[in-house]
Each structure stands twice: as structure tokens, then as C-alpha cells.
């Protein structure tokens, strides 16, 4: 999923602009689950921010969670995630902010007949207060390949608090509800720190964990995708 792009500095007049980032992570985790089978991933994204608060963007990463389940009888070739999104964000006055939009997760590749496609569309709404953010994402389609899982939802509470110049504390707790799939719903959490070097480079280290059921989220190689892990990332904004 796309990382948050760099916002305008408080007090500056808004201006339309292109922003983006590129980086590498030791493991691509999304909602607490490994998307790259505990292996590194390369990621990049770009976003156009209009002065009126509207934005549109795209983001991509290598993944393996689909092809990891490929067999000779049912081959799956997808190894890339491509995301497209758009919305509006702005101030509600004081320390309050809002972000409303739509997000599309696309996994190009070949799939066997009868395979429930993983491509997913969500609507999201986020309310921010100072360094806190509460966001809800609502699935309009099947959720990441689960049959009959429309109307699933993910609740995300995040806290990104500056600690000192160039340092930021990152905390998160979330809950994924998977509609009509017994045992697939779970919660995840994170605690980490980010070190920013000017306005371009950043390094982040975080501890991630979840209570996802091993019986549901263990892949064909026997790896549990929701395990507790440390994640290191390096990114460059432009």
C-alpha cells in the first residue's frame, strides 16, 4: 500500500505539485501480514496533489503471496502489486483534518480457471487530530481473493509523534474484518521509529505483530505470515 506522501509545511500557501517516493523494505508487511514471504521488496509511488486538496496517485511493489501458492495443476504467475487511488484531504479547522478517497489494489498475472481474483477496491475515510489518525477502509469487492467477502472492513488507528528534530515515533493498531470467512479476521499492531535526513532520505525500524490464525495465514511453504517481526526500511522522497 502507498506510503503517505510528504504534506505541505504548515503556514505555506497550498500549491499543486507532484510528489513521490522509492525505497526498499526488509519485508513487505500490509495490515500485519507478509506480502513477500519474509523477503525484501522494492517499492515506489508518485502522487499529484492539487492546491484544492484533491489528489491522485499510484504505487507498486513486488509481492509473492499469490505465486507462493502456485502449483502445476493451478499455476499463478502474479508477482507485482500495482495500486491506484484518489481522493480529497483537507483541514476541518484547528488541529483536525479529514481524508476521503478510493483505493484499487491490482495484481496483474495469470490465474487458473475458477480462481477468485485478488484485485480489490476500497473506499476509505480518515479523521486526524494532531498526530493521531483514525481510518476505516470498506471493501466494495471481494477482499484480496476471499470469495464472498464484499463489505469487509479495516480499522486503523495510527499515532506518528515527533520526538526530536528528525525523529518520529510510529505506533499503530488495526483490525481486519473479513466478511463471511470464519477465522480470517484478525488484529495487528506496530511500534517503531523513523529517522528523517532532511526532506529526502529516511530510515525506519519497527516491531510488528498480529493475532492472525496460523491455520488461515500459513502459506504453502509453511511460513506463518502474521508472525512478530522487526522491519527495516530505507526510502527517498522526491
Short mmCIF file of C-alpha atoms in Angstrom, two decimals:
data_model
loop_
_atom_site.label_atom_id
_atom_site.label_comp_id
_atom_site.label_asym_id
_atom_site.label_seq_id
_atom_site.Cartn_x
_atom_site.Cartn_y
_atom_site.Cartn_z
CA UNK A 1 0.00 0.00 0.00
CA UNK A 2 1.15 3.54 -0.75
CA UNK A 3 3.13 5.32 1.92
CA UNK A 4 1.94 8.76 2.99
CA UNK A 5 3.38 11.44 0.74
CA UNK A 6 5.09 14.50 2.23
CA UNK A 7 2.48 17.18 3.12
CA UNK A 8 2.95 20.90 2.72
CA UNK A 9 4.59 22.71 5.63
CA UNK A 10 2.11 24.42 7.95
CA UNK A 11 1.75 28.08 7.08
CA UNK A 12 2.69 27.68 3.43
CA UNK A 13 0.18 28.56 0.73
CA UNK A 14 -1.05 25.35 -0.91
CA UNK A 15 0.31 24.69 -4.39
CA UNK A 16 -0.34 21.92 -6.88
CA UNK A 17 2.65 19.59 -7.09
CA UNK A 18 3.95 16.12 -7.90
CA UNK A 19 5.47 14.15 -5.02
CA UNK A 20 6.80 10.62 -4.81
CA UNK A 21 9.00 8.14 -3.05
CA UNK A 22 11.02 4.99 -3.68
CA UNK A 23 12.61 2.56 -1.29
CA UNK A 24 13.37 -0.92 -0.09
CA UNK A 25 11.96 -2.84 2.89
CA UNK A 26 13.29 -5.96 4.58
CA UNK A 27 9.79 -7.48 4.34
CA UNK A 28 6.66 -6.05 2.74
CA UNK A 29 4.06 -6.07 5.51
CA UNK A 30 0.49 -4.99 4.81
CA UNK A 31 -2.03 -4.93 7.63
CA UNK A 32 0.35 -7.06 9.66
CA UNK A 33 0.82 -9.82 7.05
CA UNK A 34 3.90 -10.50 4.94
CA UNK A 35 3.25 -9.99 1.23
CA UNK A 36 6.74 -11.08 0.16
CA UNK A 37 7.21 -14.31 2.14
CA UNK A 38 9.56 -12.62 4.63
CA UNK A 39 11.84 -11.39 1.82
CA UNK A 40 12.85 -7.82 0.83
CA UNK A 41 10.74 -5.75 -1.54
CA UNK A 42 11.35 -2.77 -3.80
CA UNK A 43 8.62 -0.12 -3.76
CA UNK A 44 7.88 3.19 -5.47
CA UNK A 45 4.98 5.61 -5.86
CA UNK A 46 4.01 9.01 -7.24
CA UNK A 47 1.14 11.35 -6.42
CA UNK A 48 -0.27 14.59 -7.84
CA UNK A 49 -1.60 16.94 -5.16
CA UNK A 50 -3.93 19.71 -6.32
CA UNK A 51 -3.97 23.01 -4.45
CA UNK A 52 -7.67 22.45 -3.69
CA UNK A 53 -6.96 19.28 -1.70
CA UNK A 54 -7.69 16.73 -4.42
CA UNK A 55 -5.06 14.09 -5.16
CA UNK A 56 -4.46 11.07 -7.38
CA UNK A 57 -1.61 8.60 -7.28
CA UNK A 58 -0.12 5.20 -7.97
CA UNK A 59 2.19 2.84 -6.12
CA UNK A 60 3.84 -0.52 -6.74
CA UNK A 61 5.78 -3.30 -5.05
CA UNK A 62 6.96 -6.80 -5.74
CA UNK A 63 4.91 -9.46 -3.92
CA UNK A 64 4.95 -13.24 -3.70
CA UNK A 65 1.90 -14.20 -1.63
CA UNK A 66 -0.06 -15.24 -4.71
CA UNK A 67 2.66 -17.10 -6.63
CA UNK A 68 3.77 -18.80 -3.40
CA UNK A 69 0.60 -20.89 -3.68
CA UNK A 70 1.13 -21.78 -7.32
CA UNK A 71 1.07 -25.46 -8.30
CA UNK A 72 1.49 -27.37 -11.56
CA UNK A 73 -2.24 -28.06 -11.62
CA UNK A 74 -3.22 -24.49 -10.68
CA UNK A 75 -0.44 -22.10 -11.74
CA UNK A 76 -0.44 -18.48 -10.54
CA UNK A 77 2.08 -16.06 -12.05
CA UNK A 78 1.35 -12.77 -10.21
CA UNK A 79 4.42 -11.19 -8.60
CA UNK A 80 3.58 -7.46 -8.65
CA UNK A 81 1.10 -5.24 -6.81
CA UNK A 82 0.00 -2.06 -8.57
CA UNK A 83 -2.20 0.39 -6.64
CA UNK A 84 -4.22 3.34 -7.90
CA UNK A 85 -6.03 5.82 -5.69
CA UNK A 86 -7.59 9.25 -5.50
CA UNK A 87 -9.39 11.44 -3.03
CA UNK A 88 -9.54 14.69 -1.12
CA UNK A 89 -7.81 15.75 2.08
CA UNK A 90 -8.02 18.99 3.98
CA UNK A 91 -8.35 20.79 7.27
CA UNK A 92 -11.51 20.88 9.38
CA UNK A 93 -10.16 23.76 11.43
CA UNK A 94 -7.85 23.81 14.39
CA UNK A 95 -5.91 20.56 14.75
CA UNK A 96 -8.49 18.47 12.86
CA UNK A 97 -8.14 17.06 9.35
CA UNK A 98 -10.03 14.70 7.03
CA UNK A 99 -9.08 12.40 4.15
CA UNK A 100 -11.67 10.73 1.88
CA UNK A 101 -10.96 8.57 -1.13
CA UNK A 102 -11.00 5.35 -3.12
CA UNK A 103 -8.22 2.75 -3.50
CA UNK A 104 -7.69 -0.03 -6.03
CA UNK A 105 -5.28 -2.92 -5.45
CA UNK A 106 -4.37 -4.65 -8.73
CA UNK A 107 -2.37 -7.88 -9.11
CA UNK A 108 -1.58 -8.47 -12.80
CA UNK A 109 -0.77 -12.01 -13.83
CA UNK A 110 -2.35 -15.28 -14.94
CA UNK A 111 -4.72 -17.29 -12.77
CA UNK A 112 -6.33 -20.73 -13.16
CA UNK A 113 -10.00 -21.14 -14.04
CA UNK A 114 -12.29 -20.65 -11.05
CA UNK A 115 -9.70 -18.70 -9.06
CA UNK A 116 -11.16 -15.84 -7.00
CA UNK A 117 -9.20 -12.84 -8.24
CA UNK A 118 -7.30 -10.86 -5.58
CA UNK A 119 -7.96 -7.44 -7.14
CA UNK A 120 -9.69 -5.30 -4.53
CA UNK A 121 -11.46 -1.92 -4.46
CA UNK A 122 -11.98 0.01 -1.22
CA UNK A 123 -13.42 3.31 -0.09
CA UNK A 124 -11.73 4.98 2.87
CA UNK A 125 -12.33 7.80 5.32
CA UNK A 126 -9.79 9.12 7.83
CA UNK A 127 -10.13 11.65 10.62
CA UNK A 128 -6.99 13.22 12.04
CA UNK A 129 -6.30 15.17 15.22
CA UNK A 130 -2.77 16.46 15.71
CA UNK A 131 -0.55 13.37 15.33
CA UNK A 132 -3.41 10.86 15.68
CA UNK A 133 -5.35 9.36 12.78
CA UNK A 134 -8.37 7.03 12.68
CA UNK A 135 -9.10 5.47 9.29
CA UNK A 136 -11.69 2.99 8.04
CA UNK A 137 -11.42 1.16 4.70
CA UNK A 138 -14.52 -0.52 3.26
CA UNK A 139 -14.28 -3.21 0.56
CA UNK A 140 -16.61 -2.82 -2.41
CA UNK A 141 -15.38 -6.10 -3.91
CA UNK A 142 -14.09 -9.44 -2.68
CA UNK A 143 -11.19 -8.83 -0.30
CA UNK A 144 -7.82 -9.99 -1.65
CA UNK A 145 -9.08 -13.25 -3.13
CA UNK A 146 -11.54 -14.33 -0.44
CA UNK A 147 -14.79 -15.46 -2.10
CA UNK A 148 -18.00 -13.70 -0.98
CA UNK A 149 -16.05 -11.25 1.20
CA UNK A 150 -17.55 -7.99 -0.08
CA UNK A 151 -18.24 -5.42 2.67
CA UNK A 152 -15.15 -6.39 4.67
CA UNK A 153 -13.51 -3.55 6.56
CA UNK A 154 -10.22 -2.47 8.12
CA UNK A 155 -9.98 -0.07 11.08
CA UNK A 156 -6.62 1.68 11.52
CA UNK A 157 -5.57 3.82 14.49
CA UNK A 158 -2.14 5.44 13.98
CA UNK A 159 -0.01 7.82 16.02
CA UNK A 160 3.02 9.49 14.41
CA UNK A 161 4.53 11.72 17.07
CA UNK A 162 7.67 13.86 16.59
CA UNK A 163 10.20 13.12 19.32
CA UNK A 164 13.06 15.44 18.40
CA UNK A 165 14.27 17.15 15.22
CA UNK A 166 14.46 14.41 12.59
CA UNK A 167 12.97 11.69 14.81
CA UNK A 168 9.39 10.36 14.90
CA UNK A 169 7.61 7.70 16.95
CA UNK A 170 5.28 5.45 14.92
CA UNK A 171 2.53 3.46 16.65
CA UNK A 172 -0.37 1.61 15.06
CA UNK A 173 -3.20 -0.76 15.93
CA UNK A 174 -5.61 -2.19 13.38
CA UNK A 175 -8.37 -4.73 12.92
CA UNK A 176 -9.20 -6.52 9.68
CA UNK A 177 -12.74 -7.90 9.47
CA UNK A 178 -13.16 -10.45 6.66
CA UNK A 179 -16.82 -10.88 5.79
CA UNK A 180 -18.19 -14.44 5.51
CA UNK A 181 -14.81 -16.13 6.06
CA UNK A 182 -14.69 -17.79 9.51
CA UNK A 183 -11.36 -17.39 11.25
CA UNK A 184 -9.90 -14.90 8.77
CA UNK A 185 -10.50 -11.73 10.81
CA UNK A 186 -7.59 -10.57 12.98
CA UNK A 187 -5.87 -7.61 14.65
CA UNK A 188 -2.37 -6.25 14.14
CA UNK A 189 -0.10 -3.68 15.82
CA UNK A 190 3.18 -1.89 15.38
CA UNK A 191 5.67 0.22 17.32
CA UNK A 192 8.59 1.87 15.59
CA UNK A 193 10.74 4.92 14.98
CA UNK A 194 11.64 6.89 11.85
CA UNK A 195 14.78 8.95 11.33
CA UNK A 196 14.46 11.64 8.66
CA UNK A 197 17.53 13.10 6.99
CA UNK A 198 16.42 16.44 5.60
CA UNK A 199 13.40 16.25 3.30
CA UNK A 200 14.60 13.35 1.15
CA UNK A 201 16.03 10.28 2.90
CA UNK A 202 14.51 8.37 5.81
CA UNK A 203 15.22 5.15 7.69
CA UNK A 204 12.56 3.36 9.75
CA UNK A 205 12.71 0.44 12.17
CA UNK A 206 9.58 -1.14 13.58
CA UNK A 207 8.27 -4.10 15.54
CA UNK A 208 5.14 -5.70 14.04
CA UNK A 209 2.85 -8.43 15.32
CA UNK A 210 -0.67 -9.82 14.85
CA UNK A 211 -3.07 -12.41 16.22
CA UNK A 212 -3.92 -13.80 12.76
CA UNK A 213 -4.71 -17.50 12.90
CA UNK A 214 -1.86 -19.74 11.82
CA UNK A 215 -4.32 -22.17 10.24
CA UNK A 216 -5.51 -19.40 7.89
CA UNK A 217 -2.35 -17.35 7.31
CA UNK A 218 0.35 -20.00 6.85
CA UNK A 219 1.43 -20.27 3.22
CA UNK A 220 2.28 -23.31 1.08
CA UNK A 221 5.94 -23.13 2.21
CA UNK A 222 4.82 -23.47 5.82
CA UNK A 223 5.61 -19.86 6.73
CA UNK A 224 3.26 -18.04 9.08
CA UNK A 225 2.68 -14.62 7.51
CA UNK A 226 1.39 -12.84 10.62
CA UNK A 227 4.35 -13.53 12.87
CA UNK A 228 6.04 -10.99 15.13
CA UNK A 229 8.93 -9.40 13.26
CA UNK A 230 11.26 -6.43 13.05
CA UNK A 231 11.18 -4.48 9.80
CA UNK A 232 13.81 -2.12 8.45
CA UNK A 233 13.15 0.27 5.57
CA UNK A 234 15.08 2.88 3.59
CA UNK A 235 13.20 5.43 1.47
CA UNK A 236 13.84 8.52 -0.60
CA UNK A 237 11.21 11.19 -1.25
CA UNK A 238 11.25 13.42 -4.30
#
